[in-house]
């Protein structure tokens, strides 16, 4: 088993009578890139602050490399921090900013110089060591903040929405850089974000939070393919969420009735207990059956509808299709496939593989 860097054991945090984080259990192995993902106010920063030591759990324990941190102050935890407002010291050069934490730790001068240099090299800023923060772009400033956090060689880096002040292009390129740095240093990263794409792009594991609790955790692809609730299905990627009832088990899966319609959907996997409430279908799993040979449609759920709207998103097209009064669906196809579409307002046939229908109880 790999060594655990951070462990949260049944951690609860209350402010007054309100518990904003409840019974969180989390185990983070050394060298893992973990994202804590969830909507505003779900408790992400509160959780991160408890790991950093800025606030104490009301109940439960936080362990770093097996040791309880209850009485350990933030500066004793060997943790680096990068926040949204990176707050560089304006009157210090880039190099002085990066050296700051090392001076505080009374690191010998000669060592400081070489650590500053290697930290700046790891974020590709060695050329800008003598500049002042106001002479840097937003992305460069954020990289200085990263170098400053890395310089004291923390065992763990906590990052709270570090890219949210940057424009989209820069944010996307910084994702790759952060992931590279993390991998190169083999450092544990705990990354807070409300941006599911960011979490999907960088993480070894994603912890989805909702309302102070963990809704689901796992590898990005597992959360995407097998969400346990409509909350997760809706938060990660794009889904059709359909209200269903009356499940009938069949060989090789089951059939459900779409609520308020006479449409039945086959699903390859029947839920173990109870009758499911929802069917979840990813947009890209709703196929447009243009000239698809009938034989190839055999195993699909085939639905007839009317193409209501086509939204051009550049690389893909998003379709809105009215199936019946009780059911409308979204689909996504590649822009190159535009040729298979009828005109808007015209009939369209859709196919959905039963294995793409996920049935959920909540
Ligand atoms: N010191 C505090 N006193 C009282 N309530 C607090 C305090 N700090 C946070 N909260 C509340 O706890 C809840 C979780 O806050 P937190 O900052 O952890 O959310 P978040 O997931 O980081 O949200 P965001 O994405 O907006 O940053 C919120 O409802 C917030 O108002
Ligand atoms: Mg926050």
Short mmCIF file of C-alpha atoms and ligand atoms in Angstrom, two decimals:
data_model
loop_
_atom_site.label_atom_id
_atom_site.label_comp_id
_atom_site.label_asym_id
_atom_site.label_seq_id
_atom_site.Cartn_x
_atom_site.Cartn_y
_atom_site.Cartn_z
CA UNK A 1 0.00 0.00 0.00
CA UNK A 2 1.29 3.44 -0.82
CA UNK A 3 2.18 5.80 1.97
CA UNK A 4 -0.60 8.17 3.06
CA UNK A 5 0.33 11.84 3.10
CA UNK A 6 -2.92 13.28 4.36
CA UNK A 7 -5.81 11.68 6.14
CA UNK A 8 -9.07 13.23 7.23
CA UNK A 9 -10.93 11.05 9.70
CA UNK A 10 -14.59 11.82 10.18
CA UNK A 11 -13.93 15.57 10.09
CA UNK A 12 -16.74 17.98 10.89
CA UNK A 13 -16.51 21.77 11.01
CA UNK A 14 -19.26 23.87 12.56
CA UNK A 15 -19.59 27.62 12.76
CA UNK A 16 -22.06 28.22 15.58
CA UNK A 17 -24.94 25.81 15.09
CA UNK A 18 -24.23 25.21 11.41
CA UNK A 19 -22.04 22.34 10.22
CA UNK A 20 -20.51 23.42 6.92
CA UNK A 21 -18.37 20.28 6.60
CA UNK A 22 -19.76 16.99 7.87
CA UNK A 23 -18.07 13.64 8.53
CA UNK A 24 -15.47 13.89 5.80
CA UNK A 25 -13.25 10.82 5.39
CA UNK A 26 -10.43 11.30 2.95
CA UNK A 27 -7.14 9.51 2.32
CA UNK A 28 -4.56 11.07 0.07
CA UNK A 29 -1.51 8.98 -0.86
CA UNK A 30 1.87 10.61 -1.40
CA UNK A 31 2.37 12.07 -4.87
CA UNK A 32 -1.32 12.15 -5.79
CA UNK A 33 -3.03 15.08 -7.49
CA UNK A 34 -6.41 15.31 -5.78
CA UNK A 35 -9.05 17.86 -6.64
CA UNK A 36 -11.82 18.91 -4.32
CA UNK A 37 -14.63 19.90 -6.67
CA UNK A 38 -18.00 21.38 -5.88
CA UNK A 39 -20.29 24.40 -6.18
CA UNK A 40 -19.78 27.64 -4.30
CA UNK A 41 -20.33 27.31 -0.57
CA UNK A 42 -20.07 23.50 -0.40
CA UNK A 43 -17.14 23.59 2.03
CA UNK A 44 -14.04 23.28 -0.17
CA UNK A 45 -12.02 26.14 1.31
CA UNK A 46 -13.08 25.21 4.84
CA UNK A 47 -11.72 21.71 4.23
CA UNK A 48 -8.46 23.04 2.80
CA UNK A 49 -8.04 25.48 5.70
CA UNK A 50 -8.31 22.62 8.17
CA UNK A 51 -5.57 20.70 6.35
CA UNK A 52 -3.43 23.86 6.38
CA UNK A 53 -4.15 24.45 10.07
CA UNK A 54 -5.87 27.84 9.71
CA UNK A 55 -8.87 26.44 11.45
CA UNK A 56 -9.46 23.40 13.60
CA UNK A 57 -12.00 20.64 13.02
CA UNK A 58 -14.92 20.73 15.46
CA UNK A 59 -14.79 16.93 15.45
CA UNK A 60 -12.57 14.30 13.87
CA UNK A 61 -8.86 14.20 13.17
CA UNK A 62 -6.45 15.39 10.52
CA UNK A 63 -3.27 13.37 10.08
CA UNK A 64 -0.25 14.21 8.02
CA UNK A 65 2.04 11.26 7.36
CA UNK A 66 0.26 9.37 10.12
CA UNK A 67 0.59 12.07 12.78
CA UNK A 68 -2.42 13.85 14.25
CA UNK A 69 -2.14 17.60 13.55
CA UNK A 70 -4.59 18.77 16.19
CA UNK A 71 -2.01 20.81 18.06
CA UNK A 72 0.34 21.56 15.20
CA UNK A 73 0.29 25.21 13.97
CA UNK A 74 0.25 25.94 10.21
CA UNK A 75 3.99 26.71 10.08
CA UNK A 76 4.77 23.32 11.63
CA UNK A 77 2.96 21.31 8.95
CA UNK A 78 5.43 21.60 6.05
CA UNK A 79 2.64 22.55 3.68
CA UNK A 80 2.78 25.05 0.80
CA UNK A 81 -0.15 27.24 -0.17
CA UNK A 82 -1.29 28.94 -3.36
CA UNK A 83 -4.46 30.97 -3.37
CA UNK A 84 -6.62 32.77 -5.89
CA UNK A 85 -5.30 36.15 -4.76
CA UNK A 86 -1.66 35.31 -4.95
CA UNK A 87 -0.68 38.48 -3.07
CA UNK A 88 2.94 38.85 -4.06
CA UNK A 89 4.89 41.49 -2.14
CA UNK A 90 4.84 44.46 -4.54
CA UNK A 91 8.07 46.05 -3.27
CA UNK A 92 10.08 42.86 -3.69
CA UNK A 93 11.48 41.43 -6.90
CA UNK A 94 10.44 38.02 -8.16
CA UNK A 95 13.53 36.43 -6.61
CA UNK A 96 12.95 38.19 -3.28
CA UNK A 97 9.35 37.06 -3.24
CA UNK A 98 10.40 33.47 -3.80
CA UNK A 99 13.14 33.76 -1.15
CA UNK A 100 10.76 35.14 1.46
CA UNK A 101 9.69 31.87 3.08
CA UNK A 102 13.25 30.58 3.10
CA UNK A 103 14.50 33.67 4.94
CA UNK A 104 11.76 33.22 7.50
CA UNK A 105 13.04 29.68 8.01
CA UNK A 106 16.58 31.08 8.41
CA UNK A 107 17.90 29.06 5.50
CA UNK A 108 21.61 29.91 4.82
CA UNK A 109 22.03 32.60 2.16
CA UNK A 110 23.99 30.50 -0.27
CA UNK A 111 21.32 27.79 -0.20
CA UNK A 112 18.58 30.38 -0.71
CA UNK A 113 20.14 31.55 -3.97
CA UNK A 114 20.25 28.07 -5.45
CA UNK A 115 16.76 27.10 -4.25
CA UNK A 116 15.29 30.33 -5.66
CA UNK A 117 16.95 29.58 -8.95
CA UNK A 118 15.68 26.02 -9.16
CA UNK A 119 12.18 27.03 -8.05
CA UNK A 120 12.01 29.70 -10.75
CA UNK A 121 13.33 27.21 -13.27
CA UNK A 122 10.55 24.75 -12.45
CA UNK A 123 7.94 27.40 -13.33
CA UNK A 124 9.94 28.68 -16.36
CA UNK A 125 10.60 32.14 -14.93
CA UNK A 126 14.36 32.14 -14.40
CA UNK A 127 14.69 35.02 -16.88
CA UNK A 128 12.43 37.30 -14.84
CA UNK A 129 14.07 37.00 -11.42
CA UNK A 130 14.81 40.74 -11.13
CA UNK A 131 11.43 42.06 -12.20
CA UNK A 132 8.80 43.47 -9.86
CA UNK A 133 5.31 41.94 -9.70
CA UNK A 134 3.70 44.91 -11.47
CA UNK A 135 5.97 44.22 -14.46
CA UNK A 136 4.51 40.73 -14.89
CA UNK A 137 1.37 39.37 -16.53
CA UNK A 138 -1.30 37.69 -14.41
CA UNK A 139 -0.11 34.25 -15.44
CA UNK A 140 3.51 35.09 -14.63
CA UNK A 141 2.49 36.45 -11.23
CA UNK A 142 0.61 33.26 -10.50
CA UNK A 143 3.70 31.26 -11.42
CA UNK A 144 5.80 33.35 -9.02
CA UNK A 145 3.26 32.54 -6.30
CA UNK A 146 3.69 28.88 -7.20
CA UNK A 147 7.50 29.13 -7.08
CA UNK A 148 7.27 30.91 -3.72
CA UNK A 149 5.12 28.09 -2.35
CA UNK A 150 7.44 25.41 -3.77
CA UNK A 151 10.70 26.98 -2.55
CA UNK A 152 10.62 25.75 1.07
CA UNK A 153 10.14 22.22 -0.38
CA UNK A 154 6.82 21.45 1.27
CA UNK A 155 5.70 17.84 1.23
CA UNK A 156 2.20 18.90 0.23
CA UNK A 157 0.90 21.83 -1.81
CA UNK A 158 -2.62 23.14 -1.23
CA UNK A 159 -4.08 25.21 -4.04
CA UNK A 160 -7.38 27.10 -3.72
CA UNK A 161 -8.77 28.15 -7.12
CA UNK A 162 -5.29 29.37 -8.17
CA UNK A 163 -6.24 29.92 -11.81
CA UNK A 164 -9.61 31.59 -11.45
CA UNK A 165 -8.27 35.12 -12.01
CA UNK A 166 -6.69 34.20 -15.33
CA UNK A 167 -8.32 34.33 -18.73
CA UNK A 168 -9.48 31.09 -20.35
CA UNK A 169 -6.52 30.53 -22.68
CA UNK A 170 -3.98 31.04 -19.93
CA UNK A 171 -5.98 28.92 -17.53
CA UNK A 172 -5.94 26.06 -19.99
CA UNK A 173 -2.19 26.25 -20.59
CA UNK A 174 -1.48 26.58 -16.85
CA UNK A 175 -3.41 23.35 -16.24
CA UNK A 176 -0.84 21.42 -18.21
CA UNK A 177 2.05 23.21 -16.52
CA UNK A 178 0.73 22.59 -13.02
CA UNK A 179 0.26 18.92 -13.78
CA UNK A 180 3.80 18.68 -15.20
CA UNK A 181 5.32 20.38 -12.15
CA UNK A 182 3.39 18.14 -9.80
CA UNK A 183 4.52 15.03 -11.65
CA UNK A 184 8.13 16.14 -11.87
CA UNK A 185 8.37 16.93 -8.16
CA UNK A 186 6.23 13.90 -7.24
CA UNK A 187 4.54 16.19 -4.73
CA UNK A 188 1.07 15.73 -3.24
CA UNK A 189 -1.28 18.40 -4.58
CA UNK A 190 -4.70 19.15 -3.12
CA UNK A 191 -6.43 21.40 -5.58
CA UNK A 192 -9.72 23.18 -4.87
CA UNK A 193 -11.89 24.23 -7.80
CA UNK A 194 -15.49 24.62 -8.89
CA UNK A 195 -14.44 24.08 -12.51
CA UNK A 196 -15.10 20.48 -13.51
CA UNK A 197 -13.00 20.71 -16.67
CA UNK A 198 -10.01 21.84 -14.66
CA UNK A 199 -10.49 18.97 -12.21
CA UNK A 200 -10.95 16.43 -15.02
CA UNK A 201 -7.85 17.67 -16.86
CA UNK A 202 -5.36 17.48 -13.99
CA UNK A 203 -6.47 15.10 -11.28
CA UNK A 204 -5.53 11.56 -10.41
CA UNK A 205 -8.62 11.61 -8.24
CA UNK A 206 -11.57 13.94 -7.81
CA UNK A 207 -13.51 14.40 -4.59
CA UNK A 208 -16.92 15.88 -5.38
CA UNK A 209 -18.44 17.81 -2.48
CA UNK A 210 -22.04 18.87 -2.08
CA UNK A 211 -23.36 20.76 0.88
CA UNK A 212 -20.54 19.87 3.25
CA UNK A 213 -20.34 16.16 2.46
CA UNK A 214 -18.49 14.03 -0.10
CA UNK A 215 -20.94 13.18 -2.87
CA UNK A 216 -18.51 10.83 -4.62
CA UNK A 217 -14.80 10.34 -5.11
CA UNK A 218 -12.80 8.45 -7.68
CA UNK A 219 -10.75 8.65 -10.85
CA UNK A 220 -12.05 11.29 -13.28
CA UNK A 221 -13.16 8.72 -15.85
CA UNK A 222 -14.96 6.64 -13.21
CA UNK A 223 -16.94 9.67 -12.00
CA UNK A 224 -17.77 10.54 -15.58
CA UNK A 225 -18.88 7.03 -16.57
CA UNK A 226 -20.42 5.93 -13.29
CA UNK A 227 -21.87 8.84 -11.32
CA UNK A 228 -23.72 7.66 -8.20
CA UNK A 229 -26.21 10.53 -8.17
CA UNK A 230 -27.79 13.05 -10.51
CA UNK A 231 -25.86 15.75 -8.63
CA UNK A 232 -22.54 14.24 -9.75
CA UNK A 233 -23.85 13.44 -13.24
CA UNK A 234 -24.95 17.03 -13.62
CA UNK A 235 -21.83 18.58 -12.11
CA UNK A 236 -19.31 16.58 -14.14
CA UNK A 237 -19.89 16.73 -17.89
CA UNK A 238 -23.26 17.28 -19.53
CA UNK A 239 -26.15 14.89 -19.09
CA UNK A 240 -29.80 14.41 -19.88
CA UNK A 241 -31.50 13.65 -16.58
CA UNK A 242 -34.84 11.97 -17.15
CA UNK A 243 -37.46 11.13 -14.58
CA UNK A 244 -38.38 7.42 -14.82
CA UNK A 245 -40.64 4.87 -13.10
CA UNK A 246 -41.82 1.24 -13.26
CA UNK A 247 -38.68 -0.77 -13.80
CA UNK A 248 -39.10 -4.23 -15.31
CA UNK A 249 -36.08 -6.53 -15.22
CA UNK A 250 -35.23 -8.30 -18.46
CA UNK A 251 -32.43 -10.59 -19.46
CA UNK A 252 -29.41 -8.38 -20.06
CA UNK A 253 -30.71 -5.39 -18.09
CA UNK A 254 -34.09 -3.76 -17.55
CA UNK A 255 -36.67 -1.43 -18.96
CA UNK A 256 -38.09 1.74 -17.41
CA UNK A 257 -40.97 4.00 -18.33
CA UNK A 258 -40.19 7.69 -18.87
CA UNK A 259 -42.48 9.55 -16.47
CA UNK A 260 -45.35 11.37 -18.15
CA UNK A 261 -44.91 9.57 -21.46
CA UNK A 262 -45.40 6.19 -23.08
CA UNK A 263 -41.73 5.88 -23.89
CA UNK A 264 -39.72 3.02 -22.49
CA UNK A 265 -35.94 2.96 -22.26
CA UNK A 266 -33.77 -0.11 -21.99
CA UNK A 267 -30.75 0.02 -19.71
CA UNK A 268 -27.97 -2.55 -19.72
CA UNK A 269 -27.54 -2.51 -15.94
CA UNK A 270 -30.46 -2.71 -13.52
CA UNK A 271 -29.83 -1.04 -10.14
CA UNK A 272 -29.49 -3.56 -7.33
CA UNK A 273 -32.11 -2.14 -5.03
CA UNK A 274 -35.29 -0.14 -5.37
CA UNK A 275 -36.90 1.33 -8.42
CA UNK A 276 -34.73 4.02 -9.95
CA UNK A 277 -36.01 7.58 -10.13
CA UNK A 278 -33.77 8.88 -12.87
CA UNK A 279 -32.15 7.85 -16.10
CA UNK A 280 -28.94 9.67 -16.98
CA UNK A 281 -27.67 9.84 -20.56
CA UNK A 282 -24.57 11.79 -21.62
CA UNK A 283 -25.12 14.19 -24.51
CA UNK A 284 -22.54 12.44 -26.68
CA UNK A 285 -24.32 9.11 -26.14
CA UNK A 286 -27.46 10.32 -27.89
CA UNK A 287 -26.76 9.27 -31.48
CA UNK A 288 -28.36 10.74 -34.55
CA UNK A 289 -29.48 7.89 -36.80
CA UNK A 290 -29.04 9.31 -40.25
CA UNK A 291 -28.42 6.56 -42.74
CA UNK A 292 -27.37 4.07 -40.08
CA UNK A 293 -28.33 0.59 -41.43
CA UNK A 294 -31.29 -0.90 -39.57
CA UNK A 295 -29.25 -3.91 -38.47
CA UNK A 296 -26.90 -1.62 -36.58
CA UNK A 297 -29.86 -0.07 -34.77
CA UNK A 298 -31.06 -3.40 -33.45
CA UNK A 299 -29.62 -3.09 -30.00
CA UNK A 300 -30.37 0.59 -29.52
CA UNK A 301 -33.23 2.46 -27.94
CA UNK A 302 -34.66 4.18 -31.01
CA UNK A 303 -36.60 7.41 -30.48
CA UNK A 304 -38.41 9.57 -32.99
CA UNK A 305 -38.52 13.31 -32.39
CA UNK A 306 -38.32 16.77 -33.85
CA UNK A 307 -35.11 18.76 -34.11
CA UNK A 308 -35.83 21.99 -32.27
CA UNK A 309 -32.55 23.83 -32.10
CA UNK A 310 -28.90 23.49 -33.12
CA UNK A 311 -26.26 25.43 -31.17
CA UNK A 312 -22.84 25.72 -32.77
CA UNK A 313 -20.06 25.36 -30.18
CA UNK A 314 -17.20 25.31 -32.66
CA UNK A 315 -15.87 21.76 -32.52
CA UNK A 316 -19.29 20.35 -31.64
CA UNK A 317 -22.96 21.01 -32.20
CA UNK A 318 -25.50 20.82 -29.43
CA UNK A 319 -28.94 19.63 -30.49
CA UNK A 320 -32.20 20.10 -28.70
CA UNK A 321 -34.78 17.49 -29.66
CA UNK A 322 -38.42 17.21 -28.66
CA UNK A 323 -39.33 13.52 -28.41
CA UNK A 324 -42.85 13.81 -27.01
CA UNK A 325 -44.67 16.25 -24.79
CA UNK A 326 -43.06 14.60 -21.77
CA UNK A 327 -39.51 14.27 -23.01
CA UNK A 328 -36.93 16.44 -24.67
CA UNK A 329 -33.29 15.49 -25.06
CA UNK A 330 -30.00 17.18 -25.74
CA UNK A 331 -27.41 15.59 -27.96
CA UNK A 332 -23.89 16.57 -28.97
CA UNK A 333 -22.33 15.66 -32.29
CA UNK A 334 -19.09 16.66 -33.99
CA UNK A 335 -19.45 19.70 -36.21
CA UNK A 336 -18.13 17.66 -39.13
CA UNK A 337 -21.27 15.50 -38.89
CA UNK A 338 -23.60 18.40 -39.59
CA UNK A 339 -24.57 16.72 -42.88
CA UNK A 340 -26.65 14.05 -41.15
CA UNK A 341 -29.00 16.61 -39.57
CA UNK A 342 -32.46 17.42 -40.92
CA UNK A 343 -33.56 21.05 -40.99
CA UNK A 344 -34.76 22.44 -37.66
CA UNK A 345 -38.43 21.67 -37.08
CA UNK A 346 -38.15 18.40 -39.06
CA UNK A 347 -38.33 14.80 -37.78
CA UNK A 348 -35.13 13.20 -36.47
CA UNK A 349 -34.35 9.66 -35.30
CA UNK A 350 -32.13 9.04 -32.31
CA UNK A 351 -30.41 5.95 -30.99
CA UNK A 352 -29.24 5.34 -27.44
CA UNK A 353 -27.24 2.27 -26.50
CA UNK A 354 -28.72 0.61 -23.38
CA UNK A 355 -25.22 0.64 -21.84
CA UNK A 356 -25.31 4.46 -22.01
CA UNK A 357 -28.43 4.67 -19.85
CA UNK A 358 -27.46 4.94 -16.17
CA UNK A 359 -30.29 4.43 -13.70
CA UNK A 360 -30.03 6.23 -10.36
CA UNK A 361 -32.05 6.44 -7.17
CA UNK A 362 -31.17 10.01 -6.25
N1 LIG B 1 -15.70 31.80 9.45
C1 LIG B 1 -16.93 31.44 9.07
N2 LIG B 1 -18.01 31.70 9.82
C2 LIG B 1 -19.25 31.30 9.44
N3 LIG B 1 -19.52 30.63 8.30
C3 LIG B 1 -18.49 30.36 7.49
C4 LIG B 1 -17.15 30.74 7.82
N4 LIG B 1 -16.33 30.32 6.83
C5 LIG B 1 -17.14 29.72 5.92
N5 LIG B 1 -18.43 29.75 6.31
C6 LIG B 1 -19.58 29.16 5.58
O1 LIG B 1 -19.27 27.82 5.29
C7 LIG B 1 -19.77 27.43 4.03
C8 LIG B 1 -18.64 26.83 3.20
O2 LIG B 1 -17.71 27.86 2.90
P1 LIG B 1 -16.39 27.61 2.04
O3 LIG B 1 -15.63 28.85 2.00
O4 LIG B 1 -15.72 26.39 2.56
O5 LIG B 1 -17.05 27.29 0.61
P2 LIG B 1 -16.34 26.98 -0.78
O6 LIG B 1 -16.79 25.61 -1.19
O7 LIG B 1 -14.88 27.23 -0.67
O8 LIG B 1 -17.05 28.04 -1.74
P3 LIG B 1 -16.44 28.97 -2.93
O9 LIG B 1 -16.41 28.08 -4.16
O10 LIG B 1 -17.46 30.04 -3.07
O11 LIG B 1 -15.10 29.46 -2.52
C9 LIG B 1 -20.40 28.69 3.42
O12 LIG B 1 -21.77 28.60 3.58
C10 LIG B 1 -19.80 29.80 4.24
O13 LIG B 1 -20.67 30.89 4.32
MG1 LIG B 2 -13.60 28.67 -1.52
#
